[in-house]
Short mmCIF file of C-alpha atoms in Angstrom, two decimals:
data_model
loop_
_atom_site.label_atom_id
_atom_site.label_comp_id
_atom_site.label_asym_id
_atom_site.label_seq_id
_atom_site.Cartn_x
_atom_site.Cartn_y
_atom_site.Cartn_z
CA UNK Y 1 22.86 101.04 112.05
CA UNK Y 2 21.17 99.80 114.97
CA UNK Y 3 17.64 100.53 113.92
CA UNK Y 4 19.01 98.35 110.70
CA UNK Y 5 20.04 95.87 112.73
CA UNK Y 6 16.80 95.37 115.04
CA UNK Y 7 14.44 95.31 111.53
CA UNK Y 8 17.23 92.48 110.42
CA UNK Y 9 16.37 90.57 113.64
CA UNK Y 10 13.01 91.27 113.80
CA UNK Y 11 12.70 89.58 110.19
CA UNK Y 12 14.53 87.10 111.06
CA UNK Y 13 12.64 86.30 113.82
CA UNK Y 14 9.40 86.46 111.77
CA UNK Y 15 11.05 83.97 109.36
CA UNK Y 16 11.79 81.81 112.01
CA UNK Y 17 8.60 81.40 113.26
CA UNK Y 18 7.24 81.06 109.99
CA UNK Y 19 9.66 78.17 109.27
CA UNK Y 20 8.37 76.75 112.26
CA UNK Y 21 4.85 76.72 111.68
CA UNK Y 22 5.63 74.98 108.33
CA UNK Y 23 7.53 72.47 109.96
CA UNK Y 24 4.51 71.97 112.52
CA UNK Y 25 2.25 72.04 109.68
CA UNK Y 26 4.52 69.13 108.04
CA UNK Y 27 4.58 66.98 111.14
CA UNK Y 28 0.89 67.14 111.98
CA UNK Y 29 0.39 66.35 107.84
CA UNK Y 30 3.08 63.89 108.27
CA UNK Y 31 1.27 62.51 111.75
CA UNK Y 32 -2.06 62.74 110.14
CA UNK Y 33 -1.52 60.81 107.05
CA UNK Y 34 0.04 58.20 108.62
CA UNK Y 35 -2.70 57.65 110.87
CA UNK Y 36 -5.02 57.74 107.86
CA UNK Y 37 -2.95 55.24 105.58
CA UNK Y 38 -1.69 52.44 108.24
CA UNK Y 39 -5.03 52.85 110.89
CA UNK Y 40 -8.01 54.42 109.44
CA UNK Y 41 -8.36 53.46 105.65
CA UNK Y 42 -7.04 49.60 106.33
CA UNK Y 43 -10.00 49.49 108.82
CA UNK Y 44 -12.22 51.48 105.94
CA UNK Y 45 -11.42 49.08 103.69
CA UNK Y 46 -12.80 45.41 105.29
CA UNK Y 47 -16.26 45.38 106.15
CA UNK Y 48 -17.28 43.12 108.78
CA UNK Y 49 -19.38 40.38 109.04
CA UNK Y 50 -21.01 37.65 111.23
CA UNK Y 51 -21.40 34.39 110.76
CA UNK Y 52 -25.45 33.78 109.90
CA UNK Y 53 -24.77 31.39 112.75
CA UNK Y 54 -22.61 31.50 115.41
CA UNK Y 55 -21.19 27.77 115.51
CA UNK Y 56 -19.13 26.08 118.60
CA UNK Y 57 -16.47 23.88 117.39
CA UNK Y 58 -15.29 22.45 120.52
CA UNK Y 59 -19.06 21.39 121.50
CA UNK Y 60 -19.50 19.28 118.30
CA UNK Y 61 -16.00 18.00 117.82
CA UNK Y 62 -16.51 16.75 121.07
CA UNK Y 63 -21.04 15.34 120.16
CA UNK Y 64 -19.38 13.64 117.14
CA UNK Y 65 -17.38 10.34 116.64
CA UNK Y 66 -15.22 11.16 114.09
CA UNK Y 67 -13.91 14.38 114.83
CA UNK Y 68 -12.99 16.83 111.86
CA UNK Y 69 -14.14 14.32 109.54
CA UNK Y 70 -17.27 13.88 110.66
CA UNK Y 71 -18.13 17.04 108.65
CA UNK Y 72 -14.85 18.13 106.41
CA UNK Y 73 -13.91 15.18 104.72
CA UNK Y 74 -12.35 14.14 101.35
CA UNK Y 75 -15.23 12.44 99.07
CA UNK Y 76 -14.18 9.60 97.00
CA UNK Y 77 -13.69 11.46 93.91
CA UNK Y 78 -10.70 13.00 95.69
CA UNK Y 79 -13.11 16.66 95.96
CA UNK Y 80 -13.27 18.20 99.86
CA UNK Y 81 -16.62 18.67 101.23
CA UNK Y 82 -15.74 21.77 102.84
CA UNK Y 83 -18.34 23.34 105.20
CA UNK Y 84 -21.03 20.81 105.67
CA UNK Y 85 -24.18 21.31 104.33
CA UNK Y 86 -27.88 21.49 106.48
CA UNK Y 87 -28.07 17.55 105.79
CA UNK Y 88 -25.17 17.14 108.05
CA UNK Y 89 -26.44 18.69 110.60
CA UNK Y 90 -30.41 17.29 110.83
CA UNK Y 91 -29.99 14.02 111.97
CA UNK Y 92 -29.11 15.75 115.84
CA UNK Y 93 -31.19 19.31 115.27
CA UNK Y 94 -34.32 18.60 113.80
CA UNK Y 95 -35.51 19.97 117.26
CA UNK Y 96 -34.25 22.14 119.17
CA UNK Y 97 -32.38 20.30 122.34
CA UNK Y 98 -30.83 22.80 123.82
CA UNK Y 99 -30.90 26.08 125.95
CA UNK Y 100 -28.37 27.85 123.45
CA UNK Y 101 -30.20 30.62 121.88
CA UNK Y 102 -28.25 30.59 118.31
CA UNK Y 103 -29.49 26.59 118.49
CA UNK Y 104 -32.98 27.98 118.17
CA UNK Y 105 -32.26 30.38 115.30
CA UNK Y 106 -30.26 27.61 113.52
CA UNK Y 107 -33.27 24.63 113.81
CA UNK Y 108 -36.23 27.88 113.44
CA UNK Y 109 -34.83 29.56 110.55
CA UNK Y 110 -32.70 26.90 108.59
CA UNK Y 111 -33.92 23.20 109.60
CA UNK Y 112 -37.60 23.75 109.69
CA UNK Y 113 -37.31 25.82 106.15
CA UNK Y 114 -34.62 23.39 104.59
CA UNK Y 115 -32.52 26.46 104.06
CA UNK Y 116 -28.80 25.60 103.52
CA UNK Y 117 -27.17 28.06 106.07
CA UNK Y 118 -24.94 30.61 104.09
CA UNK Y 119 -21.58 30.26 106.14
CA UNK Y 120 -19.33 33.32 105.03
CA UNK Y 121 -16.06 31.32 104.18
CA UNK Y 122 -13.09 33.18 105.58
CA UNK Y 123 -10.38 30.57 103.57
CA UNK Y 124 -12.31 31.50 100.24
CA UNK Y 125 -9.31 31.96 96.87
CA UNK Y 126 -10.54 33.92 94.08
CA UNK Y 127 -12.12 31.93 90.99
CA UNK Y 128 -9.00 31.50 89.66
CA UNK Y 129 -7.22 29.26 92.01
CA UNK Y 130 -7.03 25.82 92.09
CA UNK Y 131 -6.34 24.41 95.70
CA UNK Y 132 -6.75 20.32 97.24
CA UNK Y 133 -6.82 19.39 100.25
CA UNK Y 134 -6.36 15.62 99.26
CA UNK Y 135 -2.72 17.10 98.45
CA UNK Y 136 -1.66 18.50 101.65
CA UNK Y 137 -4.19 16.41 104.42
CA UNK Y 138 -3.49 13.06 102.64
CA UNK Y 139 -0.20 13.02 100.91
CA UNK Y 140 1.67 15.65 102.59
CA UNK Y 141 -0.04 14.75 106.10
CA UNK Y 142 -0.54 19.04 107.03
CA UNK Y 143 -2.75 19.53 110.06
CA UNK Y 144 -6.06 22.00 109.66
CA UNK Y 145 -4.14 24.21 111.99
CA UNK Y 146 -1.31 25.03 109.60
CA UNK Y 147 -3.57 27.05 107.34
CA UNK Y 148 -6.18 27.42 109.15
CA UNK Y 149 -5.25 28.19 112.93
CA UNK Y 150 -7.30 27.74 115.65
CA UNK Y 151 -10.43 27.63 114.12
CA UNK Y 152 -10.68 23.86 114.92
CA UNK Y 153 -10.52 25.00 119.00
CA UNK Y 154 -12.90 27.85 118.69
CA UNK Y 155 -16.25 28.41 120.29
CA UNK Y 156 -17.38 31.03 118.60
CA UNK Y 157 -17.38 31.89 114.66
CA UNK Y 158 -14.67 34.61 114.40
CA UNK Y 159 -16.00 38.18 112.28
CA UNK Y 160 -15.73 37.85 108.79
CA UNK Y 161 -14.10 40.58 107.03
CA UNK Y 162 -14.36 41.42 103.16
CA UNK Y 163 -12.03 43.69 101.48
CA UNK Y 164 -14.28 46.50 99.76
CA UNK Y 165 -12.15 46.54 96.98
CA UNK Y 166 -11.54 43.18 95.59
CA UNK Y 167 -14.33 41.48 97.73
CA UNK Y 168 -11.93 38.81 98.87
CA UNK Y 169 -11.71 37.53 102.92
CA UNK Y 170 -9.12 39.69 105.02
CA UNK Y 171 -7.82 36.02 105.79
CA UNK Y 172 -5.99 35.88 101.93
CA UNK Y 173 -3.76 38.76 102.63
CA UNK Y 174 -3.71 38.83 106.25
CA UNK Y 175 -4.08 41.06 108.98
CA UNK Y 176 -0.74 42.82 109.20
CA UNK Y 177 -0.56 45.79 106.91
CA UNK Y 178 3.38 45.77 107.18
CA UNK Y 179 3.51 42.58 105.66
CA UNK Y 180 4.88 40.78 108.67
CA UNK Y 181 4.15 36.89 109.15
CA UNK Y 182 4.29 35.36 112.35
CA UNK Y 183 2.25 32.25 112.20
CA UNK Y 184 1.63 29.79 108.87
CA UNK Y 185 -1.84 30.71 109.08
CA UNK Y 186 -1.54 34.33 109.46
CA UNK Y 187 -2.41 34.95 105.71
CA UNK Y 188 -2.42 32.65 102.42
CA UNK Y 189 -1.63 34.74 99.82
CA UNK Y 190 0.20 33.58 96.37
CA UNK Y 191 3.35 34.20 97.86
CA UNK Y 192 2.59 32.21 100.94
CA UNK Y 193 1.89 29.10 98.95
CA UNK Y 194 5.02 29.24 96.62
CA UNK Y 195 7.50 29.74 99.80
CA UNK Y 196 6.83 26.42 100.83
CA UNK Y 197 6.24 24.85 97.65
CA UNK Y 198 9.46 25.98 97.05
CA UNK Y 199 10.91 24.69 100.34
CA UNK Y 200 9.42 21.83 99.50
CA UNK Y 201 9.86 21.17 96.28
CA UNK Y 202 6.35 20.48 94.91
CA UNK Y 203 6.58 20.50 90.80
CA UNK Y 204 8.71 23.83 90.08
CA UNK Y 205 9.05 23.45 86.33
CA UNK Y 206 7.70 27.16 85.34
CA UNK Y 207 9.95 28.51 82.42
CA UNK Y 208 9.59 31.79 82.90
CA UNK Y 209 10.01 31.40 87.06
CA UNK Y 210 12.08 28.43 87.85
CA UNK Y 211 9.75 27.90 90.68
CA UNK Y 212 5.42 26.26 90.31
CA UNK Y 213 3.94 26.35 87.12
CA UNK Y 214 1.43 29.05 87.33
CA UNK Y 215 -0.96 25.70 86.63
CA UNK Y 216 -0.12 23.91 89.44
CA UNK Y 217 -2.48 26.16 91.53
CA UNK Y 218 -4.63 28.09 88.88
CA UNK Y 219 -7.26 26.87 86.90
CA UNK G 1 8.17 13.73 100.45
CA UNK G 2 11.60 15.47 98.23
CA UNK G 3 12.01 11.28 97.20
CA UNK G 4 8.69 10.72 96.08
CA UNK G 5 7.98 14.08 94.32
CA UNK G 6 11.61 12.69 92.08
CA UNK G 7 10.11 9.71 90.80
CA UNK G 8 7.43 11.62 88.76
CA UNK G 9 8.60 11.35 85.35
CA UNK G 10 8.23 14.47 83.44
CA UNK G 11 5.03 13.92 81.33
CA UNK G 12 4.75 15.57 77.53
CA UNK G 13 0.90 16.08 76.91
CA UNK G 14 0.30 16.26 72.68
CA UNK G 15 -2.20 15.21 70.52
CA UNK G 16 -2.38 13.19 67.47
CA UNK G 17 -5.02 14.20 65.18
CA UNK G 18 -6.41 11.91 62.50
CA UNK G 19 -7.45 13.66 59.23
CA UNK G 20 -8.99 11.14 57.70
CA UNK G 21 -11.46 10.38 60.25
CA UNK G 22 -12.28 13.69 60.53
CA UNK G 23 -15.84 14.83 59.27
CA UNK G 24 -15.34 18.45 60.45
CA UNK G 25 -18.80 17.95 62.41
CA UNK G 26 -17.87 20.13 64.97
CA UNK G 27 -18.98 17.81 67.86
CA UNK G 28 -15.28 18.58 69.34
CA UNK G 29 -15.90 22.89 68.64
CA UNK G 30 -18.90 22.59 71.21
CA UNK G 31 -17.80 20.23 73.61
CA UNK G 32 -15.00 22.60 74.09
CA UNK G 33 -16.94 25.85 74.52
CA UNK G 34 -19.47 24.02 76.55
CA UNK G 35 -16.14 22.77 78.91
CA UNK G 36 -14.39 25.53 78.69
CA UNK G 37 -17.16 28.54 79.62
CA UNK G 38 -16.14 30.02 76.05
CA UNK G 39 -18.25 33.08 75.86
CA UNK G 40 -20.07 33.65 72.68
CA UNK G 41 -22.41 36.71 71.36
CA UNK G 42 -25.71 36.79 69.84
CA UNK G 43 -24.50 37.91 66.45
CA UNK G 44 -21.68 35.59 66.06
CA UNK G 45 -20.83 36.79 62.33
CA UNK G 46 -17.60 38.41 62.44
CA UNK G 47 -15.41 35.39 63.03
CA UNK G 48 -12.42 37.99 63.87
CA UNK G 49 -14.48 39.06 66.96
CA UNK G 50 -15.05 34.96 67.77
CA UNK G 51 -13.86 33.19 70.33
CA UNK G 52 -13.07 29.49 69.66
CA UNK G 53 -10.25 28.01 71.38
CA UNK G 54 -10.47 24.44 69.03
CA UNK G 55 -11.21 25.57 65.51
CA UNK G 56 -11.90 23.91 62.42
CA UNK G 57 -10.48 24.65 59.15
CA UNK G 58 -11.23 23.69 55.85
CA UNK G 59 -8.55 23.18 53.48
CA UNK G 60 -8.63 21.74 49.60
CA UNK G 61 -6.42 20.84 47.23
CA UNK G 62 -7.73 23.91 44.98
CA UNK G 63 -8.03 21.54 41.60
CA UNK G 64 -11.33 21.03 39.49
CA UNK G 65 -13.49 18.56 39.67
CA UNK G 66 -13.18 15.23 39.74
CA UNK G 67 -9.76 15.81 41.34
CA UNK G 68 -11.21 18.19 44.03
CA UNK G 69 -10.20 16.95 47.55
CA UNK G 70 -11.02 18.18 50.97
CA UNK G 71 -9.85 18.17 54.26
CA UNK G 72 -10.84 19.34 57.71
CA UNK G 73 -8.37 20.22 60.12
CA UNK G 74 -9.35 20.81 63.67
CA UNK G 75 -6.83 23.53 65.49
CA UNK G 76 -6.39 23.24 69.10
CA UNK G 77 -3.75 25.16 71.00
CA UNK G 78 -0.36 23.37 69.68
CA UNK G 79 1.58 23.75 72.95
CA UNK G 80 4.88 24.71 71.39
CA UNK G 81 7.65 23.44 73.69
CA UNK G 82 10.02 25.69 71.28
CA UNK G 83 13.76 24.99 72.20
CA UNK G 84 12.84 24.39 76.05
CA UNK G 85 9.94 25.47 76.70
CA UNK G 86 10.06 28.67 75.15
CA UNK G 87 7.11 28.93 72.58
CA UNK G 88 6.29 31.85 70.54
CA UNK G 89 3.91 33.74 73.15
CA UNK G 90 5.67 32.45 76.41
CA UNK G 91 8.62 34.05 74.92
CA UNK G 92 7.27 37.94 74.23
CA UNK G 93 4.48 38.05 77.24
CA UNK G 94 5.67 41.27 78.97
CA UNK G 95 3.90 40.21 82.47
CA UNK G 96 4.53 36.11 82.88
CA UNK G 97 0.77 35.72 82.15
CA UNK G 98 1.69 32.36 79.86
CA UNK G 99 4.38 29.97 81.00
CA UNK G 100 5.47 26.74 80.11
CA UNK G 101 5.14 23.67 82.54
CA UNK G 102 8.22 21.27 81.95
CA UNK G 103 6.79 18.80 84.20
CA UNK G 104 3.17 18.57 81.89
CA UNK G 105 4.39 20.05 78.77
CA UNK G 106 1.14 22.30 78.84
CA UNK G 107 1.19 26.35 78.19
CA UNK G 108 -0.48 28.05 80.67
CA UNK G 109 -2.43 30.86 80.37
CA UNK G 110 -3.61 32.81 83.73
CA UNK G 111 -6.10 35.69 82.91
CA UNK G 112 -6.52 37.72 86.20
CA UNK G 113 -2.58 38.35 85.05
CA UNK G 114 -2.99 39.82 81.20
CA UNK G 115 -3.45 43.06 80.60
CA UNK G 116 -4.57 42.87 77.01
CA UNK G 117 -1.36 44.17 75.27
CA UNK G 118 -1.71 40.62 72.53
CA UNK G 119 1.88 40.27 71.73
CA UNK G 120 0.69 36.58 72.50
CA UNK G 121 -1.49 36.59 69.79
CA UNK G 122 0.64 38.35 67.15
CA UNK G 123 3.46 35.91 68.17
CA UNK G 124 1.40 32.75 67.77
CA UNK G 125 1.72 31.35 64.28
CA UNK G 126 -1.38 29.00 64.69
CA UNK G 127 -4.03 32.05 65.71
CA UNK G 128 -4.83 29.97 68.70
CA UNK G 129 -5.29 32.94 70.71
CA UNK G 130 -8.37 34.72 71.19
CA UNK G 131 -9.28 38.07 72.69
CA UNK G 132 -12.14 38.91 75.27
CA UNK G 133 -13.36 42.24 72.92
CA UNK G 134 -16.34 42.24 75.84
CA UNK G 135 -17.45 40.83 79.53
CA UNK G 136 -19.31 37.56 78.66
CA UNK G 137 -23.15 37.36 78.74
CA UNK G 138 -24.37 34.06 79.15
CA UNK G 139 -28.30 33.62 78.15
CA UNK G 140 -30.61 33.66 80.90
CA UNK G 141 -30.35 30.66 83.12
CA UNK G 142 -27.07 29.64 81.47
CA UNK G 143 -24.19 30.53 83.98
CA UNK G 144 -26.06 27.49 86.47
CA UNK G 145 -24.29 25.68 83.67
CA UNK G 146 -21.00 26.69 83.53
CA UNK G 147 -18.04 24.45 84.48
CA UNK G 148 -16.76 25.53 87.99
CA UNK G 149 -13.62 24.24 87.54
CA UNK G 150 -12.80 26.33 84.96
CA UNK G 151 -12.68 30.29 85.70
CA UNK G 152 -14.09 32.21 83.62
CA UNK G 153 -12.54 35.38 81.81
CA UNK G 154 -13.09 38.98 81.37
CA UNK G 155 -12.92 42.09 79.33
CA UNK G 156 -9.54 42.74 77.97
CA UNK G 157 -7.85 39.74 78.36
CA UNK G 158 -6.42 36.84 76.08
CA UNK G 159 -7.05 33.12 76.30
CA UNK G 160 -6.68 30.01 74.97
CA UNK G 161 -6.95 26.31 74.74
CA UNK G 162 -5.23 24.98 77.85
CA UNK G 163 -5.74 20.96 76.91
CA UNK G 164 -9.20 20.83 79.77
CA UNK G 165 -6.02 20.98 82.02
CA UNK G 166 -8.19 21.35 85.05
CA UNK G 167 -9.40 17.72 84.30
CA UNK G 168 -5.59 16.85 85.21
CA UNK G 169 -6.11 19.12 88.36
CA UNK G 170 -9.35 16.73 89.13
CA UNK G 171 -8.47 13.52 87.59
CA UNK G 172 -4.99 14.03 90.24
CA UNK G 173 -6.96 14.81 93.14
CA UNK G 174 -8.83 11.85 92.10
CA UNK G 175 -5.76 9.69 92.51
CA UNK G 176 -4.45 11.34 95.22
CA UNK G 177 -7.50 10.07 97.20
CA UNK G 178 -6.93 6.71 95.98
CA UNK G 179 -3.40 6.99 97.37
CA UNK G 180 -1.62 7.54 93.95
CA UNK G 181 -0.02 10.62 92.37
CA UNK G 182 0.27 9.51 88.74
CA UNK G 183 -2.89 9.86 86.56
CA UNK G 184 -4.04 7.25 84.14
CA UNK G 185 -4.07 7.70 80.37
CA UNK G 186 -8.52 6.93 80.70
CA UNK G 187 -8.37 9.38 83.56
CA UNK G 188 -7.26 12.70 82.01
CA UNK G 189 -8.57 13.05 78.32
CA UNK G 190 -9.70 16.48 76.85
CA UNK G 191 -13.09 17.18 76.19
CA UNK G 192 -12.79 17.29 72.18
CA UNK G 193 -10.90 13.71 72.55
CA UNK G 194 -14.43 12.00 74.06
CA UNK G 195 -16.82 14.21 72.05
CA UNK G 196 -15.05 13.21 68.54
CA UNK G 197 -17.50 10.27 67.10
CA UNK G 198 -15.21 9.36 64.64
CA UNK G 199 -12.59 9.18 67.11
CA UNK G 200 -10.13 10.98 64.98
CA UNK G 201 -8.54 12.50 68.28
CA UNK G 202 -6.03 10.63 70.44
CA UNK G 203 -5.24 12.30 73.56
CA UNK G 204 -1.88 11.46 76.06
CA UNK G 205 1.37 11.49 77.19
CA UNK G 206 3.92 11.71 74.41
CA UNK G 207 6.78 10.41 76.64
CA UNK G 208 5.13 7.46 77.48
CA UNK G 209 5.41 4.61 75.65
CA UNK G 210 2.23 2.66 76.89
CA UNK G 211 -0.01 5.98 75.83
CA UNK G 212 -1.82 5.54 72.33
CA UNK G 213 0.06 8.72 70.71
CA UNK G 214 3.16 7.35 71.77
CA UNK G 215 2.85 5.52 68.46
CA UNK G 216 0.53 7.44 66.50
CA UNK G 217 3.15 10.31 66.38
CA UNK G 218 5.73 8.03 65.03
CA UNK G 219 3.57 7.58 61.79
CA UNK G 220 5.32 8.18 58.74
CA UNK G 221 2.28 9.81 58.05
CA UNK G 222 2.73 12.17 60.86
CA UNK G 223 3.31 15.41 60.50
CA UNK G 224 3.00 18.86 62.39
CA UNK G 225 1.71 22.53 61.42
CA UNK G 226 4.38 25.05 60.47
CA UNK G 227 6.89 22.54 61.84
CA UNK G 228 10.37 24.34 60.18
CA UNK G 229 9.42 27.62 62.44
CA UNK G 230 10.83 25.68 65.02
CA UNK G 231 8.02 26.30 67.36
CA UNK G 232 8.34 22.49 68.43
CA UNK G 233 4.48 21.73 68.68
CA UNK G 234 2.64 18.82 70.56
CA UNK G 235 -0.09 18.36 68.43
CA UNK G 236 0.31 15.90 65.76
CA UNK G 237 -1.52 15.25 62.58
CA UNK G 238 -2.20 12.03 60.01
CA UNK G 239 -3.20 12.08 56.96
CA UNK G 240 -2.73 9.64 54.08
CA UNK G 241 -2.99 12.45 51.91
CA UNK G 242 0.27 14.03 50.20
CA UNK G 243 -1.54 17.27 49.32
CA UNK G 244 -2.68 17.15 53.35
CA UNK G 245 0.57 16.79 54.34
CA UNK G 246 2.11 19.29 51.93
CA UNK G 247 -0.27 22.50 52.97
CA UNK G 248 1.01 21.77 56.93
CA UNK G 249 3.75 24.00 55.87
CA UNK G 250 4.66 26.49 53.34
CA UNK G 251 6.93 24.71 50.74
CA UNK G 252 8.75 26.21 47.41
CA UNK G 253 6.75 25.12 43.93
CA UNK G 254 9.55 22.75 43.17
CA UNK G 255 10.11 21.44 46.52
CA UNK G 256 9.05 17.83 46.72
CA UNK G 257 10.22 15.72 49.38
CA UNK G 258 9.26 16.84 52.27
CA UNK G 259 11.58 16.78 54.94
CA UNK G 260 10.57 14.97 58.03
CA UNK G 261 11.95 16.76 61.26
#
């Protein structure tokens, strides 16, 4: 009886620890693959990238006269100029006049070649979106900041970073991988635009949504 | 800004297509590929594998000479408005790839969203709707040409005409700059309206009185393709022509009048 009882125990015992190693096993899987899927493969994913030129924003808003506009502006035909172009920027770097180091690359490798400087837009949509910035600067009266953040303030070009997938800027679908949202500018994804063209009202005559047209911002 | 955006009357864009002018040169077919980035292939043969979002047709009135009569009928995307807004396709897309904008009138069509499935296409009764069979190849040197305010398309995916509505999208930004937020009738006109030379196309805003196919449309000779399917479409032909008239739908042998809707 007793023998009996000790092999009971002793396989019990076994079974136990064997149960215990599989729940071990499942935590450190469980551990592991989180790790993988909310730290290592979202940093996998972008690729990073600097700007071909690392540009000051607080020095030149501060050289020019006419602030922002002096290089983003809204042309007459109601099109945005977006990042200037080298003929922008000649008229006060055709020589270097400066001690700052990425001046020299800038007037040496662009201005004396007449090379248009290939600025990595973080803000870029995919081909098929449609987006003005007549629409929200000029009739809606939206700071830069809004969309943009800080970028205006900054004196230094942030990284870029390009998803490896879909090649778009990190900046579309933001930074949080949980989704969360804590400033306007965080991300501008689809969804971002709707909620406050809904909010606001801005032409939600879709049929098939009852919110935008799917023409109001694709094209 | 809720006040202003109310004050935008709901625009209707149609067309009003005059048969008689028409030559069927095909000045409006290339001035719409050439908009539009419509990808074409080398061997362009097998119209069933074509892609043409404005096509010409060639009817006749099928009786020997001297009575033999032609016509040419150019076939844009109709824009069904349907009973509200729900056309043919809008109605069985499975993935909201095609809508319909009450505020323009204009059926949408936004490709990164179809999957290829063409219910679209069976749906439409006007074969408006074409299907990307491959990836386009432009000729050597040609893509510096394409249109960058219209995106360009795929493998596996449906489109159609969309009425140059990115020239709306550009003609408003336009105004916008100018401080306004309704478009001129000059200021947004498709591409096969100003390439026509016999000016057999009238492009505008149905609902608007002071637009030139405000009237047109009201012709008594006026009619529309397929109109008793009920698919409610914007595009509007004339033709002085009873035979012309007559093969815009299908009618009984002894029908004669024919019923205006």
């Amino acid at each position: 009886m007793s023998k009996l009882d000790d092999k009971k125990t002793d396989q019990k015992g076994q079974e136990d620890g064997v149960r215990g190693f599989i729940i071990l096993f499942f935590i450190i899987g469980l551990f592991a693959s989180l790790i993988v899927g909310w730290m290592i493969f979202p940093s996998l994913l972008y690729s990073k990238k600097k700007q071909p030129i690392d540009f000051n924003h607080v020095l030149h808003v501060e050289a020019v006269d006419q602030g922002c506009e002096s290089c983003h502006y809204i042309r007459e035909d109601g099109s945005f100029s977006g990042v200037p172009k080298l003929a922008q920027c000649v008229d006060c770097h055709e020589e270097v006049q400066g001690e700052d180091p990425e001046e020299a690359k800038f007037v040496n490798e662009y201005v004396a070649e007449g090379k248009e400087v290939p600025w990595l837009v973080y803000s870029r949509q995919p081909d098929c979106v449609f987006f003005s910035h007549v629409t929200h600067t000029k009739m809606a009266e939206m700071d830069c900041a809004t969309c943009h953040g800080a970028i205006g303030e900054s004196e230094h070009s942030k990284i870029y970073e390009q998803n490896r997938i879909s090649g778009y800027s990190r900046d579309i679908w933001g930074k949080n991988i949980a989704g969360f949202k804590k400033n306007t500018w965080d991300r501008m994804k689809m969804d971002d635009c709707s909620e406050c063209h809904v909010k606001n009202h801005v032409r939600q005559a879709s049929v098939q949504t009852k919110k935008g047209g799917c023409f109001v911002c694709h094209k | 800004m809720k006040e202003e955006h109310k004050h935008i009357k709901a625009k209707k864009y149609g067309m009003v297509i005059d048969l008689d002018k028409c030559t069927g040169c095909g000045a409006c077919m290339v001035a719409c590929m050439a908009e539009n980035n419509v990808p074409f292939k080398e061997d362009e043969t097998d119209k069933l594998l074509s892609i043409t979002w404005l096509r010409i047709y060639k009817l006749t009135n099928g009786k020997p000479f001297p009575e033999t009569d032609i016509c040419y009928l150019p076939r844009p995307c109709m824009h069904c408005e349907g009973q509200h807004g729900h056309a043919p396709c809008v109605s069985v897309c499975p993935a909201t790839v095609t809508d319909y904008d009450m505020e323009t009138g204009i059926v949408s069509q936004i490709y990164t969203r179809c999957f290829g499935c063409r219910y679209c296409m069976a749906a439409c009764p006007y074969h408006a709707r074409y299907f990307n069979w491959w990836d386009p190849v432009w000729p050597e040197g040609m893509e510096k040409y394409l249109n960058p305010n219209v995106s360009p398309r795929m493998r596996g995916v449906v489109e159609k005409c969309s009425f140059c509505f990115p020239r709306y999208q550009v003609a408003k930004d336009k105004a916008m700059a100018e401080g306004r937020r309704e478009v001129e009738e000059h200021e947004y006109q498709t591409a096969c309206t100003q390439a026509c030379p016999a000016g057999a196309i009238t492009f505008g805003d149905l609902n608007n009185p002071k637009h030139a196919v405000y009237k047109l449309k009201m012709s008594p000779n006026a009619f529309r393709l397929l109109e008793r399917l009920g698919t409610n479409p914007k595009v509007y032909y004339i033709s002085s022509r009873e035979w012309v008239r007559r093969s815009g739908d299908n009618y009984l042998a002894n029908e004669v009048k024919i019923k205006k809707l």
